[in-house]
């Protein structure tokens, strides 16, 4: 049996073993414990798991158009229910534009406690000052560590696989409209394995009525419901 908890010492582990019916000396537990190289600390995954209801994450990704122009889509997602709380598009991302998106995404009394982002230069002093003014603690990820912003990365992957990879983008207004449709589908219709096959905006189980389907994004996806 292995005990994996960096915050436990020999006395705590010994107590747990006694409660499991193992008669062993505390000195024996101490002898076979793996020696820590540094002070006990929670890992990044533990931090995310413990603070998920109070954390949001944001990121930008690039979408090419029919004319080979590059558009930038900006997303903000809350970690607890995977809520896609904001999505917008621009051809010229600036720190002021990003700061305005954050303000519009969160009413002043509903802002998260932490906001995860990567170290893109677009997040300049304007963004960090705006976040601080809203009472949000800025949490940049470590360099070259996209997995630390995994929720936003996973969301962007879903948007690509389920939406923009199948659509020819004509321009900024067209992409914004398409992403708004997908955001509604993602939040209210699409089921998520991490939410026990529920949607971020919880869907009621329908047991009576005739099943009908409604096409979403021109039939790229469907919403099945009973009437």
Short mmCIF file of C-alpha atoms in Angstrom, two decimals:
data_model
loop_
_atom_site.label_atom_id
_atom_site.label_comp_id
_atom_site.label_asym_id
_atom_site.label_seq_id
_atom_site.Cartn_x
_atom_site.Cartn_y
_atom_site.Cartn_z
CA UNK A 1 0.00 0.00 0.00
CA UNK A 2 1.32 3.46 -0.92
CA UNK A 3 0.30 6.69 0.75
CA UNK A 4 0.48 9.70 -1.58
CA UNK A 5 0.09 12.92 0.34
CA UNK A 6 2.98 15.42 0.53
CA UNK A 7 1.44 17.12 3.58
CA UNK A 8 1.43 14.00 5.80
CA UNK A 9 4.27 13.11 8.11
CA UNK A 10 5.03 9.81 9.86
CA UNK A 11 2.65 10.44 12.82
CA UNK A 12 -0.33 11.08 10.55
CA UNK A 13 0.40 8.10 8.30
CA UNK A 14 0.95 5.90 11.36
CA UNK A 15 -2.45 6.95 12.73
CA UNK A 16 -4.16 6.10 9.45
CA UNK A 17 -2.51 2.68 9.37
CA UNK A 18 -3.67 1.94 12.93
CA UNK A 19 -7.24 2.77 11.93
CA UNK A 20 -6.92 0.34 9.03
CA UNK A 21 -5.88 -2.48 11.39
CA UNK A 22 -2.16 -2.47 10.67
CA UNK A 23 -0.05 -2.91 13.84
CA UNK A 24 3.18 -1.17 12.97
CA UNK A 25 5.57 1.10 14.85
CA UNK A 26 5.76 4.77 13.95
CA UNK A 27 9.51 4.41 13.63
CA UNK A 28 8.99 1.81 10.89
CA UNK A 29 6.69 4.22 9.02
CA UNK A 30 9.31 6.95 9.25
CA UNK A 31 12.02 4.56 8.02
CA UNK A 32 10.22 3.66 4.81
CA UNK A 33 8.78 7.06 3.96
CA UNK A 34 10.00 8.67 0.75
CA UNK A 35 12.22 11.59 1.62
CA UNK A 36 10.98 14.93 0.32
CA UNK A 37 13.42 17.08 -1.59
CA UNK A 38 11.66 20.32 -0.72
CA UNK A 39 9.00 21.77 1.58
CA UNK A 40 5.48 20.31 1.36
CA UNK A 41 3.33 22.22 -1.10
CA UNK A 42 0.21 21.62 -3.10
CA UNK A 43 0.71 21.05 -6.80
CA UNK A 44 -0.95 23.03 -9.58
CA UNK A 45 -3.64 20.38 -10.12
CA UNK A 46 -4.46 20.36 -6.40
CA UNK A 47 -4.76 24.15 -6.43
CA UNK A 48 -7.17 24.04 -9.39
CA UNK A 49 -9.27 21.29 -7.80
CA UNK A 50 -9.56 23.07 -4.46
CA UNK A 51 -10.37 26.50 -5.89
CA UNK A 52 -12.34 25.62 -9.05
CA UNK A 53 -15.53 27.53 -8.06
CA UNK A 54 -13.46 30.73 -7.67
CA UNK A 55 -11.28 30.40 -10.79
CA UNK A 56 -11.72 31.51 -14.37
CA UNK A 57 -9.28 31.13 -17.26
CA UNK A 58 -8.80 33.14 -20.44
CA UNK A 59 -6.93 32.68 -23.69
CA UNK A 60 -6.68 33.84 -27.31
CA UNK A 61 -6.54 31.72 -30.44
CA UNK A 62 -6.12 32.49 -34.12
CA UNK A 63 -8.65 31.75 -36.87
CA UNK A 64 -7.79 32.35 -40.58
CA UNK A 65 -10.40 33.75 -42.97
CA UNK A 66 -11.22 32.97 -46.59
CA UNK A 67 -8.95 35.85 -47.62
CA UNK A 68 -6.08 34.55 -45.43
CA UNK A 69 -6.51 37.32 -42.87
CA UNK A 70 -5.97 36.35 -39.24
CA UNK A 71 -8.67 36.95 -36.64
CA UNK A 72 -8.22 36.55 -32.89
CA UNK A 73 -10.90 34.93 -30.76
CA UNK A 74 -10.86 35.57 -27.02
CA UNK A 75 -12.52 33.23 -24.52
CA UNK A 76 -13.10 33.20 -20.76
CA UNK A 77 -14.26 30.02 -19.02
CA UNK A 78 -15.14 29.35 -15.38
CA UNK A 79 -13.57 26.14 -14.14
CA UNK A 80 -16.28 24.83 -11.82
CA UNK A 81 -19.06 24.20 -14.39
CA UNK A 82 -17.00 24.86 -17.54
CA UNK A 83 -19.16 27.92 -18.17
CA UNK A 84 -18.13 29.74 -21.35
CA UNK A 85 -18.82 33.17 -19.90
CA UNK A 86 -17.37 35.28 -22.70
CA UNK A 87 -16.31 34.98 -26.33
CA UNK A 88 -15.47 37.72 -28.79
CA UNK A 89 -13.45 38.38 -31.93
CA UNK A 90 -11.08 41.11 -33.10
CA UNK A 91 -8.64 41.64 -35.93
CA UNK A 92 -6.36 43.78 -33.77
CA UNK A 93 -6.00 42.52 -30.19
CA UNK A 94 -4.61 45.05 -27.75
CA UNK A 95 -4.25 45.17 -23.97
CA UNK A 96 -7.04 47.77 -23.80
CA UNK A 97 -9.35 45.53 -25.83
CA UNK A 98 -8.64 42.52 -23.59
CA UNK A 99 -9.20 44.63 -20.45
CA UNK A 100 -12.57 45.76 -21.80
CA UNK A 101 -13.58 42.15 -22.50
CA UNK A 102 -12.79 41.16 -18.90
CA UNK A 103 -14.89 44.05 -17.59
CA UNK A 104 -17.84 43.12 -19.80
CA UNK A 105 -17.57 39.41 -18.94
CA UNK A 106 -17.87 39.84 -15.18
CA UNK A 107 -20.26 42.14 -13.32
CA UNK A 108 -18.38 43.73 -10.44
CA UNK A 109 -20.11 41.53 -7.88
CA UNK A 110 -19.59 38.29 -9.81
CA UNK A 111 -15.90 38.43 -10.64
CA UNK A 112 -13.86 35.28 -9.87
CA UNK A 113 -11.17 35.32 -7.22
CA UNK A 114 -8.44 34.05 -9.55
CA UNK A 115 -7.91 34.47 -13.30
CA UNK A 116 -5.50 32.12 -15.09
CA UNK A 117 -3.72 33.26 -18.25
CA UNK A 118 -0.57 32.50 -20.18
CA UNK A 119 2.36 34.89 -20.54
CA UNK A 120 1.39 36.36 -23.90
CA UNK A 121 2.65 39.95 -24.25
CA UNK A 122 -0.89 41.08 -25.03
CA UNK A 123 -1.64 40.93 -21.30
CA UNK A 124 0.16 44.14 -20.44
CA UNK A 125 -0.10 46.53 -17.52
CA UNK A 126 -3.52 47.72 -18.64
CA UNK A 127 -4.88 44.20 -18.18
CA UNK A 128 -3.18 43.54 -14.86
CA UNK A 129 -4.38 46.89 -13.45
CA UNK A 130 -7.94 46.19 -14.58
CA UNK A 131 -7.90 42.72 -13.04
CA UNK A 132 -6.51 44.08 -9.77
CA UNK A 133 -9.14 46.83 -9.67
CA UNK A 134 -11.87 44.20 -9.98
CA UNK A 135 -10.51 42.33 -6.96
CA UNK A 136 -9.21 39.43 -9.07
CA UNK A 137 -5.84 37.81 -8.38
CA UNK A 138 -3.85 37.44 -11.59
CA UNK A 139 -2.42 33.92 -12.03
CA UNK A 140 -0.04 33.70 -15.01
CA UNK A 141 1.13 30.21 -15.87
CA UNK A 142 4.76 29.14 -15.87
CA UNK A 143 6.69 29.69 -19.12
CA UNK A 144 6.11 26.99 -21.76
CA UNK A 145 3.46 25.27 -19.61
CA UNK A 146 0.17 25.31 -21.58
CA UNK A 147 -1.13 22.41 -19.46
CA UNK A 148 -1.44 24.84 -16.54
CA UNK A 149 -4.18 26.58 -18.52
CA UNK A 150 -5.68 23.27 -19.55
CA UNK A 151 -9.35 24.27 -19.17
CA UNK A 152 -9.03 27.12 -21.66
CA UNK A 153 -6.86 24.98 -23.95
CA UNK A 154 -9.45 22.19 -23.88
CA UNK A 155 -12.22 24.67 -24.65
CA UNK A 156 -10.30 26.06 -27.61
CA UNK A 157 -9.68 22.53 -28.86
CA UNK A 158 -13.42 21.82 -28.70
CA UNK A 159 -14.21 25.03 -30.59
CA UNK A 160 -11.76 24.06 -33.31
CA UNK A 161 -12.82 20.41 -33.62
CA UNK A 162 -16.55 21.04 -33.37
CA UNK A 163 -16.91 24.40 -35.11
CA UNK A 164 -14.29 26.49 -36.91
CA UNK A 165 -12.48 23.53 -38.53
CA UNK A 166 -15.69 22.85 -40.47
CA UNK A 167 -16.59 26.41 -41.47
CA UNK A 168 -15.07 28.82 -43.98
CA UNK A 169 -14.81 32.12 -42.16
CA UNK A 170 -15.73 35.08 -44.35
CA UNK A 171 -14.79 37.86 -41.98
CA UNK A 172 -14.84 39.25 -38.45
CA UNK A 173 -18.62 39.69 -38.19
CA UNK A 174 -19.20 36.21 -39.61
CA UNK A 175 -16.81 34.55 -37.12
CA UNK A 176 -18.32 36.48 -34.21
CA UNK A 177 -21.80 35.31 -35.17
CA UNK A 178 -20.68 31.69 -35.58
CA UNK A 179 -18.89 31.65 -32.22
CA UNK A 180 -21.92 33.16 -30.45
CA UNK A 181 -24.06 30.31 -31.81
CA UNK A 182 -21.46 27.76 -30.68
CA UNK A 183 -21.20 29.37 -27.24
CA UNK A 184 -24.96 28.98 -26.74
CA UNK A 185 -24.72 25.34 -27.83
CA UNK A 186 -21.68 24.67 -25.62
CA UNK A 187 -23.25 26.15 -22.49
CA UNK A 188 -26.86 25.03 -22.77
CA UNK A 189 -26.93 21.88 -24.93
CA UNK A 190 -23.59 20.09 -25.20
CA UNK A 191 -23.03 17.43 -22.54
CA UNK A 192 -19.65 17.17 -20.80
CA UNK A 193 -18.06 14.03 -19.39
CA UNK A 194 -16.50 16.03 -16.56
CA UNK A 195 -20.00 17.19 -15.51
CA UNK A 196 -21.46 13.65 -15.42
CA UNK A 197 -22.87 14.09 -18.93
CA UNK A 198 -24.64 17.35 -18.07
CA UNK A 199 -24.32 20.79 -19.69
CA UNK A 200 -22.72 23.79 -17.94
CA UNK A 201 -26.22 25.25 -17.70
CA UNK A 202 -27.80 22.11 -16.27
CA UNK A 203 -30.35 20.35 -18.52
CA UNK A 204 -33.39 18.67 -17.01
CA UNK A 205 -34.01 15.02 -17.86
CA UNK A 206 -37.05 14.75 -20.17
CA UNK A 207 -38.94 11.46 -19.91
CA UNK A 208 -42.24 12.21 -21.63
CA UNK A 209 -43.15 13.58 -25.04
CA UNK A 210 -42.18 13.13 -28.65
CA UNK A 211 -38.48 13.53 -29.47
CA UNK A 212 -37.64 16.31 -31.89
CA UNK A 213 -34.30 17.59 -33.13
CA UNK A 214 -33.26 21.19 -33.77
CA UNK A 215 -30.34 21.90 -36.10
CA UNK A 216 -27.53 24.04 -34.72
CA UNK A 217 -24.89 25.75 -36.89
CA UNK A 218 -26.64 24.65 -40.07
CA UNK A 219 -26.84 21.01 -38.97
CA UNK A 220 -23.27 20.69 -37.73
CA UNK A 221 -24.83 19.82 -34.35
CA UNK A 222 -28.34 19.01 -33.14
CA UNK A 223 -30.32 19.56 -29.98
CA UNK A 224 -32.64 16.67 -29.15
CA UNK A 225 -35.56 17.35 -26.87
CA UNK A 226 -39.07 16.18 -26.07
CA UNK A 227 -42.23 18.15 -26.75
#
